[in-house]
Short mmCIF file of C-alpha atoms in Angstrom, two decimals:
data_model
loop_
_atom_site.label_atom_id
_atom_site.label_comp_id
_atom_site.label_asym_id
_atom_site.label_seq_id
_atom_site.Cartn_x
_atom_site.Cartn_y
_atom_site.Cartn_z
CA MET N 428 125.96 83.71 81.67
CA THR N 429 126.57 80.12 80.51
CA ALA N 430 125.40 77.35 82.84
CA VAL N 431 128.09 74.90 83.97
CA GLN N 432 127.38 71.38 82.76
CA ALA N 433 126.92 69.02 85.71
CA ASP N 434 129.31 66.11 86.01
CA PRO N 435 127.81 62.92 84.50
CA VAL N 436 126.86 60.15 86.92
CA VAL N 437 126.23 56.59 85.72
CA SER N 438 125.23 53.47 87.65
CA THR N 439 127.22 50.24 87.20
CA PRO N 440 126.49 46.79 88.69
CA TYR N 441 128.85 47.61 91.60
CA GLY N 442 127.95 51.22 92.30
CA ALA N 443 127.59 54.66 90.75
CA VAL N 444 130.52 56.55 89.18
CA ARG N 445 130.98 60.26 88.51
CA GLY N 446 132.91 61.28 85.40
CA ARG N 447 133.75 64.63 83.83
CA TYR N 448 132.79 66.47 80.67
CA GLU N 449 135.87 67.35 78.64
CA ASN N 450 135.39 69.20 75.37
CA GLY N 451 131.80 67.97 75.13
CA VAL N 452 132.70 64.32 75.80
CA ALA N 453 131.85 62.46 79.02
CA VAL N 454 134.92 60.68 80.40
CA PHE N 455 134.97 58.09 83.20
CA ARG N 456 138.39 56.84 84.31
CA GLY N 457 139.59 54.12 86.63
CA ILE N 458 136.33 52.16 86.97
CA PRO N 459 137.09 48.80 88.63
CA TYR N 460 135.81 45.75 86.76
CA ALA N 461 137.49 43.22 89.11
CA ALA N 462 138.97 43.15 92.59
CA PRO N 463 142.65 44.08 93.16
CA PRO N 464 144.68 40.98 92.16
CA PHE N 465 146.89 40.95 95.25
CA GLY N 466 147.08 39.16 98.57
CA PRO N 467 145.19 35.85 98.24
CA LEU N 468 144.07 36.86 94.72
CA ARG N 469 147.61 37.15 93.37
CA PHE N 470 148.17 34.79 90.39
CA ARG N 471 144.50 33.77 90.59
CA PRO N 472 141.64 34.40 88.12
CA PRO N 473 139.85 37.75 88.54
CA VAL N 474 136.85 38.05 90.85
CA PRO N 475 134.20 40.82 90.91
CA PRO N 476 135.04 44.02 92.77
CA GLU N 477 133.49 44.85 96.12
CA PRO N 478 130.39 47.03 95.60
CA TRP N 479 130.61 50.57 96.94
CA ASP N 480 128.09 52.94 98.48
CA GLY N 481 127.49 56.45 97.23
CA VAL N 482 129.09 57.80 94.07
CA ARG N 483 132.69 56.87 93.25
CA ASP N 484 134.78 59.60 91.62
CA ALA N 485 136.06 58.53 88.18
CA ALA N 486 138.02 61.60 87.13
CA ALA N 487 141.56 60.16 87.16
CA PHE N 488 143.14 57.10 85.62
CA GLY N 489 143.30 54.18 88.00
CA PRO N 490 146.43 52.32 89.09
CA THR N 491 148.43 50.53 86.41
CA PRO N 492 149.41 46.87 86.77
CA PRO N 493 152.98 46.18 87.96
CA LYS N 494 155.47 46.45 85.09
CA PRO N 495 159.16 47.25 84.56
CA PRO N 496 160.11 50.44 82.72
CA TYR N 497 161.32 50.43 79.13
CA SER N 498 165.07 50.40 78.65
CA GLU N 499 166.67 53.75 77.90
CA ALA N 500 167.00 52.80 74.22
CA PHE N 501 163.25 52.29 73.88
CA ALA N 502 162.05 54.97 76.27
CA GLN N 503 163.09 57.64 73.75
CA TYR N 504 160.37 56.30 71.43
CA LEU N 505 157.74 54.77 73.76
CA SER N 506 155.98 56.22 76.79
CA ASP N 507 154.57 54.10 79.61
CA PRO N 508 153.11 56.09 82.54
CA VAL N 509 152.82 54.46 85.96
CA VAL N 510 149.97 55.10 88.42
CA PRO N 511 150.69 53.49 91.82
CA GLY N 512 148.10 51.43 93.67
CA GLU N 513 146.67 47.93 93.84
CA ASP N 514 143.21 48.49 92.31
CA CYS N 515 144.73 48.03 88.85
CA LEU N 516 142.00 46.00 87.13
CA ASN N 517 140.14 49.04 85.91
CA LEU N 518 138.87 50.56 82.69
CA ASN N 519 137.97 53.92 81.17
CA VAL N 520 134.97 55.05 79.14
CA TRP N 521 134.65 57.96 76.69
CA THR N 522 131.08 58.57 75.53
CA PRO N 523 129.28 61.39 73.70
CA GLU N 524 125.95 60.58 75.32
CA PRO N 525 125.94 58.91 78.76
CA GLY N 526 122.60 57.32 79.47
CA PRO N 527 120.62 54.27 78.43
CA GLY N 528 118.86 54.91 75.13
CA ALA N 529 121.68 56.17 72.91
CA ARG N 530 122.67 52.61 71.78
CA LEU N 531 125.90 53.77 70.17
CA PRO N 532 128.56 51.44 68.76
CA VAL N 533 131.21 50.43 71.27
CA MET N 534 134.95 49.84 70.82
CA VAL N 535 136.92 47.99 73.52
CA TRP N 536 140.65 48.76 73.29
CA LEU N 537 143.34 46.32 74.48
CA HIS N 538 146.78 47.94 74.56
CA GLY N 539 150.04 46.43 73.40
CA GLY N 540 153.36 46.09 75.20
CA ALA N 541 154.46 42.46 74.72
CA LEU N 542 152.19 41.45 77.63
CA THR N 543 154.79 43.04 79.94
CA ARG N 544 154.28 46.81 79.55
CA GLY N 545 151.69 49.40 78.58
CA SER N 546 148.43 50.59 80.09
CA SER N 547 145.10 52.10 79.15
CA GLY N 548 146.23 55.49 80.45
CA MET N 549 148.74 56.28 77.71
CA PRO N 550 147.89 59.70 76.21
CA VAL N 551 148.06 58.26 72.68
CA TYR N 552 145.02 56.11 73.58
CA ASP N 553 142.79 59.04 74.56
CA GLY N 554 139.32 58.13 73.32
CA ARG N 555 137.94 61.63 72.79
CA ALA N 556 138.07 61.47 68.98
CA PHE N 557 136.08 58.24 68.91
CA ALA N 558 133.45 59.71 71.22
CA ARG N 559 133.43 62.91 69.14
CA ASP N 560 132.55 60.74 66.15
CA GLY N 561 129.73 58.83 67.83
CA VAL N 562 131.52 55.77 69.27
CA VAL N 563 131.78 54.75 72.93
CA LEU N 564 135.45 53.89 73.57
CA VAL N 565 136.43 51.61 76.46
CA SER N 566 140.12 51.04 77.30
CA VAL N 567 141.26 48.30 79.67
CA ASN N 568 144.08 47.59 82.11
CA TYR N 569 145.01 43.93 82.62
CA ARG N 570 147.74 42.04 84.48
CA LEU N 571 151.12 41.89 82.78
CA GLY N 572 154.34 39.89 82.81
CA VAL N 573 154.80 37.06 85.24
CA GLU N 574 151.70 38.05 87.24
CA GLY N 575 149.51 37.92 84.13
CA TYR N 576 151.19 35.35 81.92
CA GLY N 577 153.58 33.26 84.01
CA TYR N 578 153.02 29.51 83.69
CA PHE N 579 152.95 27.70 87.06
CA PRO N 580 152.02 24.20 88.22
CA ASP N 581 149.93 25.54 91.11
CA ALA N 582 147.86 28.32 89.44
CA PRO N 583 145.53 28.64 86.45
CA ALA N 584 147.21 29.84 83.27
CA ASN N 585 146.54 33.14 81.48
CA PRO N 586 145.22 35.32 84.33
CA GLY N 587 145.85 38.44 82.22
CA LEU N 588 143.66 37.05 79.44
CA ARG N 589 141.04 36.18 82.04
CA ASP N 590 141.16 39.81 83.16
CA GLN N 591 140.36 40.88 79.61
CA LEU N 592 137.43 38.46 79.48
CA ALA N 593 136.14 39.90 82.77
CA ALA N 594 136.38 43.42 81.33
CA LEU N 595 134.57 42.37 78.16
CA THR N 596 131.84 40.78 80.29
CA TRP N 597 131.60 44.04 82.28
CA VAL N 598 131.12 45.92 79.01
CA HIS N 599 128.36 43.55 77.92
CA ASP N 600 126.56 44.00 81.26
CA SER N 601 127.20 47.71 81.89
CA ILE N 602 127.86 49.69 78.74
CA ALA N 603 124.20 50.47 77.92
CA ALA N 604 124.12 52.83 80.92
CA PHE N 605 127.00 54.79 79.31
CA GLY N 606 125.18 55.12 75.98
CA GLY N 607 126.63 52.03 74.31
CA ASP N 608 124.98 49.12 72.52
CA PRO N 609 126.17 45.77 73.98
CA GLU N 610 125.14 44.12 70.71
CA ARG N 611 127.53 46.32 68.68
CA VAL N 612 130.86 45.78 70.41
CA THR N 613 134.09 45.89 68.40
CA LEU N 614 137.15 44.41 70.11
CA CYS N 615 140.26 46.25 68.95
CA GLY N 616 143.91 46.08 69.89
CA GLN N 617 147.48 46.40 68.70
CA SER N 618 150.41 43.98 68.98
CA ALA N 619 149.96 42.03 72.25
CA GLY N 620 146.45 43.48 72.42
CA ALA N 621 145.65 42.05 68.97
CA ILE N 622 147.15 38.68 69.95
CA SER N 623 144.85 38.76 72.99
CA ILE N 624 141.85 39.48 70.78
CA GLY N 625 142.68 36.43 68.67
CA ALA N 626 142.58 34.30 71.81
CA LEU N 627 139.32 35.88 73.00
CA LEU N 628 137.66 35.37 69.62
CA ALA N 629 138.51 31.68 69.89
CA ALA N 630 137.61 31.30 73.58
CA PRO N 631 134.33 29.43 74.21
CA GLN N 632 133.56 31.70 77.20
CA ALA N 633 133.76 34.85 75.04
CA GLN N 634 131.48 33.78 72.21
CA GLY N 635 128.76 36.36 71.56
CA LEU N 636 130.47 39.17 73.46
CA ALA N 637 131.87 40.91 70.36
CA ARG N 638 130.32 41.52 66.96
CA ARG N 639 133.46 42.78 65.24
CA ALA N 640 137.19 42.80 65.86
CA ILE N 641 140.25 44.76 64.71
CA LEU N 642 143.67 43.12 64.93
CA GLN N 643 146.53 45.59 64.35
CA SER N 644 150.08 44.19 64.17
CA GLY N 645 149.29 41.02 66.08
CA PRO N 646 148.02 37.60 64.90
CA PRO N 647 146.08 34.95 66.81
CA GLU N 648 148.71 32.72 68.41
CA ALA N 649 149.64 30.68 71.44
CA ALA N 650 153.12 30.61 72.94
CA GLU N 651 154.86 27.31 73.56
CA ARG N 652 154.33 26.38 77.18
CA ASP N 653 157.96 25.29 77.52
CA LYS N 654 159.08 28.75 76.35
CA VAL N 655 156.98 30.49 79.01
CA ARG N 656 157.99 27.89 81.59
CA ARG N 657 161.67 28.60 80.84
CA MET N 658 161.08 32.30 81.51
CA VAL N 659 159.55 31.48 84.89
CA ARG N 660 162.30 29.01 85.78
CA ARG N 661 165.05 31.49 84.91
CA MET N 662 163.40 34.04 87.16
CA ALA N 663 163.09 31.44 89.92
CA THR N 664 166.78 30.55 89.59
CA ARG N 665 167.82 34.19 90.00
CA LEU N 666 165.45 34.64 92.93
CA LYS N 667 166.52 31.28 94.48
CA ILE N 668 162.93 30.15 94.97
CA PRO N 669 160.77 27.32 93.60
CA ALA N 670 159.09 27.99 90.23
CA THR N 671 155.63 28.08 91.79
CA ALA N 672 152.99 30.77 92.04
CA ALA N 673 152.97 30.41 95.82
CA ALA N 674 156.70 31.15 96.01
CA PHE N 675 156.50 34.04 93.52
CA ALA N 676 153.63 35.58 95.49
CA GLU N 677 155.97 35.98 98.48
CA VAL N 678 158.57 37.99 96.53
CA ASP N 679 158.76 41.76 96.84
CA ARG N 680 157.06 43.24 93.79
CA GLU N 681 159.90 45.59 92.80
CA LEU N 682 162.43 42.76 93.01
CA LEU N 683 160.14 40.61 90.90
CA LEU N 684 159.90 43.31 88.23
CA ARG N 685 163.68 43.86 88.16
CA THR N 686 164.25 40.14 87.79
CA GLN N 687 161.65 39.89 85.03
CA ALA N 688 163.33 42.73 83.11
CA GLU N 689 166.76 41.13 83.46
CA VAL N 690 165.63 37.68 82.33
CA GLY N 691 163.56 39.10 79.46
CA ARG N 692 166.35 41.31 78.14
CA LEU N 693 167.24 38.90 75.33
CA SER N 694 163.65 38.29 74.21
CA SER N 695 163.00 39.60 70.71
CA PRO N 696 160.65 38.94 67.80
CA VAL N 697 163.74 38.74 65.59
CA VAL N 698 165.89 36.31 67.56
CA GLY N 699 163.30 34.69 69.85
CA GLY N 700 164.20 33.69 73.39
CA PRO N 701 162.07 32.98 76.46
CA ALA N 702 159.09 35.27 76.78
CA PHE N 703 155.65 35.50 78.29
CA GLY N 704 152.66 34.62 76.14
CA ILE N 705 149.17 33.21 76.05
CA VAL N 706 149.32 29.41 76.37
CA VAL N 707 146.88 26.62 75.55
CA ASP N 708 145.35 25.80 78.93
CA GLY N 709 142.50 23.42 78.06
CA ASP N 710 139.96 25.88 79.44
CA LEU N 711 139.88 29.50 78.27
CA VAL N 712 142.33 28.61 75.49
CA PRO N 713 141.43 25.00 74.61
CA ARG N 714 143.56 24.97 71.45
CA ASP N 715 145.84 27.23 69.44
CA PRO N 716 143.70 30.32 68.63
CA LEU N 717 144.78 30.48 64.99
CA GLU N 718 143.83 26.84 64.49
CA ALA N 719 140.49 27.39 66.25
CA LEU N 720 139.72 30.38 64.01
CA THR N 721 140.91 28.86 60.72
CA GLN N 722 139.89 25.22 61.18
CA GLY N 723 136.79 25.53 63.32
CA ASP N 724 133.70 27.68 63.61
CA ALA N 725 134.92 30.01 66.37
CA ALA N 726 133.93 33.64 65.74
CA ALA N 727 132.09 32.61 62.56
CA GLY N 728 129.74 35.59 62.79
CA VAL N 729 132.38 38.18 63.71
CA ASP N 730 133.57 40.59 61.01
CA LEU N 731 137.32 41.24 61.05
CA MET N 732 139.63 44.09 60.12
CA MET N 733 143.36 43.31 60.18
CA GLY N 734 146.42 45.39 59.47
CA TRP N 735 150.14 45.89 59.86
CA THR N 736 152.74 48.55 59.25
CA ARG N 737 155.08 48.32 56.27
CA ASP N 738 158.26 48.34 58.39
CA GLU N 739 157.12 46.71 61.66
CA TYR N 740 160.61 45.43 62.43
CA ARG N 741 162.27 48.86 62.58
CA LEU N 742 160.96 49.53 66.09
CA TRP N 743 162.54 46.25 67.18
CA LEU N 744 165.91 47.02 65.54
CA VAL N 745 166.53 50.78 65.42
CA PRO N 746 166.78 51.44 69.20
CA GLY N 747 170.26 50.62 70.38
CA GLY N 748 171.70 50.36 66.87
CA LEU N 749 170.56 46.79 66.18
CA LEU N 750 169.85 47.61 62.53
CA GLU N 751 173.52 48.29 61.88
CA ARG N 752 174.65 45.27 63.91
CA LEU N 753 172.52 42.88 61.88
CA ASP N 754 173.92 44.33 58.67
CA ARG N 755 177.43 43.69 59.98
CA LEU N 756 176.61 40.10 60.99
CA GLY N 757 175.55 39.31 57.42
CA ALA N 758 175.31 35.53 56.84
CA VAL N 759 175.18 34.76 60.56
CA ALA N 760 172.11 37.01 60.94
CA LEU N 761 170.44 35.33 57.96
CA ALA N 762 171.16 31.94 59.52
CA GLY N 763 169.52 33.10 62.72
CA ALA N 764 166.46 34.31 60.83
CA MET N 765 166.17 30.99 59.00
CA ALA N 766 166.37 29.12 62.30
CA ARG N 767 163.79 31.52 63.80
CA CYS N 768 161.41 30.99 60.88
CA ARG N 769 162.27 27.30 60.30
CA VAL N 770 162.95 27.70 56.59
CA GLY N 771 165.83 26.96 54.25
CA ALA N 772 168.02 29.23 52.14
CA ASP N 773 165.49 29.58 49.30
CA VAL N 774 163.44 32.08 51.33
CA PRO N 775 166.18 34.68 52.01
CA ARG N 776 167.48 34.20 48.47
CA GLY N 777 164.00 35.01 47.19
CA TYR N 778 163.83 38.17 49.32
CA ARG N 779 167.25 39.19 47.95
CA ALA N 780 166.02 38.72 44.38
CA LEU N 781 162.90 40.79 45.04
CA HIS N 782 164.78 43.53 46.91
CA PRO N 783 168.37 43.58 45.64
CA GLU N 784 168.99 46.98 47.22
CA ALA N 785 168.02 45.82 50.73
CA GLY N 786 170.58 45.23 53.47
CA THR N 787 170.73 42.16 55.68
CA ALA N 788 168.77 43.79 58.50
CA GLU N 789 165.89 44.67 56.18
CA ILE N 790 165.80 41.13 54.75
CA VAL N 791 165.86 39.62 58.23
CA GLY N 792 163.26 42.08 59.53
CA GLN N 793 160.80 41.52 56.69
CA MET N 794 161.28 37.74 56.85
CA VAL N 795 160.52 37.59 60.55
CA THR N 796 157.60 40.04 60.20
CA ASP N 797 156.08 37.91 57.45
CA HIS N 798 156.60 34.73 59.47
CA LEU N 799 155.16 36.11 62.73
CA LEU N 800 152.49 38.45 61.44
CA ARG N 801 151.55 38.74 57.79
CA ILE N 802 151.33 35.02 56.96
CA PRO N 803 149.04 34.22 59.93
CA LEU N 804 146.79 37.19 59.14
CA HIS N 805 146.63 36.21 55.47
CA ARG N 806 145.71 32.70 56.55
CA LEU N 807 142.98 34.02 58.84
CA ALA N 808 141.56 36.27 56.11
CA ASP N 809 141.61 33.36 53.64
CA THR N 810 139.65 31.01 55.90
CA HIS N 811 137.49 33.19 58.14
CA ALA N 812 133.76 32.55 57.84
CA GLY N 813 132.78 36.20 57.68
CA ALA N 814 133.88 39.46 56.13
CA SER N 815 137.57 40.35 56.48
CA TYR N 816 139.20 43.67 55.60
CA VAL N 817 142.98 44.02 55.37
CA TYR N 818 145.14 47.17 55.34
CA GLU N 819 148.75 48.32 55.50
CA PHE N 820 150.03 51.49 57.17
CA ALA N 821 152.88 52.80 55.00
CA TRP N 822 153.63 56.37 56.15
CA PRO N 823 157.28 56.67 57.25
CA SER N 824 158.10 58.46 60.48
CA ASN N 825 159.80 61.83 60.27
CA LEU N 826 162.43 60.46 62.67
CA PRO N 827 165.56 58.84 61.20
CA ASP N 828 165.45 55.14 60.23
CA LEU N 829 162.09 54.29 61.81
CA GLY N 830 160.14 54.10 58.56
CA ALA N 831 156.56 52.87 58.96
CA CYS N 832 157.48 51.05 62.16
CA HIS N 833 155.53 49.07 64.74
CA ALA N 834 153.14 51.26 66.82
CA LEU N 835 153.60 54.36 64.62
CA GLU N 836 150.02 54.11 63.38
CA LEU N 837 148.43 54.46 66.82
CA GLY N 838 148.47 58.25 66.93
CA PHE N 839 146.64 58.20 63.59
CA VAL N 840 144.09 55.58 64.70
CA PHE N 841 143.18 57.61 67.81
CA ASP N 842 143.68 60.98 66.08
CA THR N 843 146.03 61.97 68.90
CA GLY N 844 148.99 63.12 66.82
CA ASP N 845 149.02 66.38 68.79
CA VAL N 846 150.20 64.76 72.04
CA PRO N 847 153.96 64.62 72.78
CA GLU N 848 153.84 60.84 73.17
CA SER N 849 152.75 60.45 69.53
CA ARG N 850 155.54 62.74 68.35
CA LYS N 851 158.11 60.50 70.07
CA LEU N 852 157.52 58.03 67.22
CA ALA N 853 156.20 60.21 64.41
CA GLY N 854 158.37 63.30 64.82
CA GLU N 855 157.05 66.76 64.03
CA GLY N 856 154.66 67.48 61.20
CA ALA N 857 152.68 64.25 60.95
CA PRO N 858 149.91 64.72 58.35
CA PRO N 859 146.50 65.35 60.01
CA GLU N 860 144.67 64.19 56.87
CA LEU N 861 146.16 60.71 57.34
CA ALA N 862 144.73 60.64 60.87
CA ARG N 863 141.31 61.54 59.49
CA GLU N 864 141.54 58.72 56.95
CA MET N 865 142.86 56.06 59.35
CA HIS N 866 140.64 57.03 62.27
CA GLY N 867 137.63 57.31 59.97
CA ALA N 868 138.13 53.76 58.70
CA TRP N 869 138.08 52.40 62.25
CA VAL N 870 134.95 54.42 63.07
CA ARG N 871 133.13 53.20 59.94
CA PHE N 872 134.01 49.61 60.72
CA ALA N 873 132.68 49.91 64.28
CA GLU N 874 129.49 51.61 63.08
CA GLN N 875 128.72 49.67 59.91
CA GLY N 876 131.12 46.76 59.60
CA ASP N 877 132.54 48.29 56.41
CA PRO N 878 135.67 50.48 56.67
CA GLY N 879 135.38 51.73 53.09
CA TRP N 880 137.10 49.22 50.80
CA ARG N 881 136.47 45.77 49.39
CA PRO N 882 136.52 42.80 51.75
CA TRP N 883 139.19 40.13 51.31
CA ASP N 884 138.79 37.75 48.40
CA ASP N 885 140.98 35.77 46.00
CA SER N 886 142.49 39.00 44.63
CA HIS N 887 143.82 39.92 48.13
CA PRO N 888 142.73 43.59 48.30
CA VAL N 889 144.81 45.56 50.83
CA ARG N 890 144.04 49.18 51.67
CA ILE N 891 147.21 51.25 51.78
CA PHE N 892 147.34 54.21 54.18
CA GLY N 893 150.11 56.78 54.04
CA ASP N 894 151.59 56.11 50.60
CA GLY N 895 149.88 58.84 48.62
CA ALA N 896 146.10 58.97 48.66
CA PRO N 897 144.44 55.95 50.33
CA HIS N 898 144.14 53.25 47.70
CA THR N 899 143.59 49.52 47.41
CA ALA N 900 146.49 47.43 46.18
CA HIS N 901 145.88 43.83 45.22
CA GLY N 902 148.32 41.45 46.84
CA PRO N 903 151.09 44.04 47.40
CA ARG N 904 153.18 41.51 49.35
CA ASP N 905 152.07 38.29 47.66
CA ALA N 906 155.46 37.81 45.97
CA GLU N 907 157.25 37.70 49.33
CA LEU N 908 154.62 35.52 50.98
CA ALA N 909 154.66 33.09 48.05
CA LEU N 910 158.26 32.28 48.92
CA TRP N 911 157.02 30.52 52.03
CA ALA N 912 154.94 27.96 50.13
CA ASN N 913 156.55 24.57 50.77
CA ALA N 914 159.53 26.39 52.30
CA ALA N 915 159.44 25.03 55.84
CA PRO N 916 161.91 22.16 56.36
CA GLY N 917 160.65 18.77 57.48
CA PRO N 918 161.00 17.57 61.08
CA GLN N 919 164.45 16.07 60.46
CA SER N 920 165.82 18.73 58.13
CA THR N 921 167.90 21.76 59.11
CA PRO N 922 167.90 25.27 57.61
CA ALA N 923 171.06 26.16 55.76
CA LEU N 924 173.08 29.28 55.16
CA ALA N 925 173.09 30.82 51.71
CA ASP N 926 176.34 28.95 50.97
CA GLY N 927 174.79 25.61 51.92
CA THR N 928 176.32 25.12 55.38
CA PRO N 929 173.89 24.08 58.12
CA ALA N 930 172.29 26.70 60.35
CA ARG N 931 171.52 25.28 63.76
CA GLY N 932 170.41 26.68 67.09
CA ALA N 933 173.97 27.77 67.73
CA GLU N 934 173.61 30.29 64.91
CA MET N 935 170.70 31.91 66.73
CA ARG N 936 172.64 31.99 69.99
CA SER N 937 175.55 33.57 68.13
CA VAL N 938 173.27 36.31 66.83
CA VAL N 939 171.98 36.99 70.35
CA ARG N 940 175.49 37.16 71.82
CA ARG N 941 176.91 39.35 69.09
CA LEU N 942 173.96 41.75 69.04
CA ARG N 943 174.36 42.50 72.77
CA LEU N 944 170.68 43.42 72.96
CA PRO N 945 170.35 46.59 75.08
CA GLY N 946 166.91 45.94 76.54
CA ALA N 947 163.56 44.32 76.02
CA VAL N 948 163.20 44.28 72.22
CA ARG N 949 159.67 43.04 72.22
CA ARG N 950 156.51 43.48 70.25
CA HIS N 951 155.07 46.72 71.55
#
């Protein structure tokens, strides 16, 4: 008769927690790292949780932060479970060996969702494969939307980023008891999670808390404060309240979420618009994170791995038929992209010459992806004082038109392609060998700091996953990115259409109106 393995119990600074063994891996879910951010703590920086007596059960995922649902167009591709409750600043731990002494490498996962959606409890983010392979995986919930990233005159900025810092501090103080090594922490995240990591790497308060970092489909950046302020003011106008944190804190939470979704409907990486984002606040974010990382000595000792998908933009454009609409808009869409990227007609003409078979939507999508993502990550790799490894995920989804789109790689990173939520993006029959290759690279980087290919140098080595056998291509997108050299117009100049006529802000507004965006088309 086989003995039943006792549930694992681990002590944290605030009390003991009881997890569960699942397929040989110890799992602890819903551990609070900060107090519920409601009542007097709403819109304020996180504070430590109240200690508890006895042993707290950690079998189920904790509450998720308030967030609106995805629009119908996006919900067919993206899942976003909701767990009700106020104790939403919590995290989860998967470990192969709970107990102090194992000193295993640690990965801390920050989810994407445009800083408005997502949670650590998505099935795609299950950490069992990392624990199976000898890594302690921690996934984090943090405040979202206006509660996490609204900009107010009467409250500190970036409370959601401050939540992430509090979670990272918890990991540094607590993870040894779960079998992790606090000196071998790899911060990793995708999209908004990767943007958050860029800010944390540059934050003075976070120095020394991470040894390595992985940025997938998100560059270090700061949003313009006026852009975030406009989002808050538009919400305030609809709600008929002052644009202050005190006034917002009095609004019913469901009404606040509905208003946020309505105001954010026209936000898009392709056409811009008001949106939430991390802002320079003079404290946690003293300057633009990309500038701090490329022009200063922030994160000088942190090794980096950075990647993107070949067709990021297709997740932004395929839902709701936006791909076809951009193709129909033709020159107007190109004008909007030039205004979005602040470049003249030479850039889209260069893309046309390099890809004569491409439609307008593909040209616009690749232009905006390069502007927002690839160019900043190239710049970071070029200037970072430490090892940098760069990769591209190129496997196309088995679903129509998605290609190698934004967020498709996540089921391969976590080796969770068997869950229905992964198949919503990948379709049926995703190759398991690609998951072994992609997941294995992340594990090797967390363990050794070397994912298995040459670090970045003047030849621009990029590991390609999903286009045949894994291989290293040198500068596979350098021709496109070279078009941007000296391409940005001066302060008084204006981008032009391909026929030479000026493209002004009205062109961008025309694109937004004529697209009739069906929902929040945001970086996942």
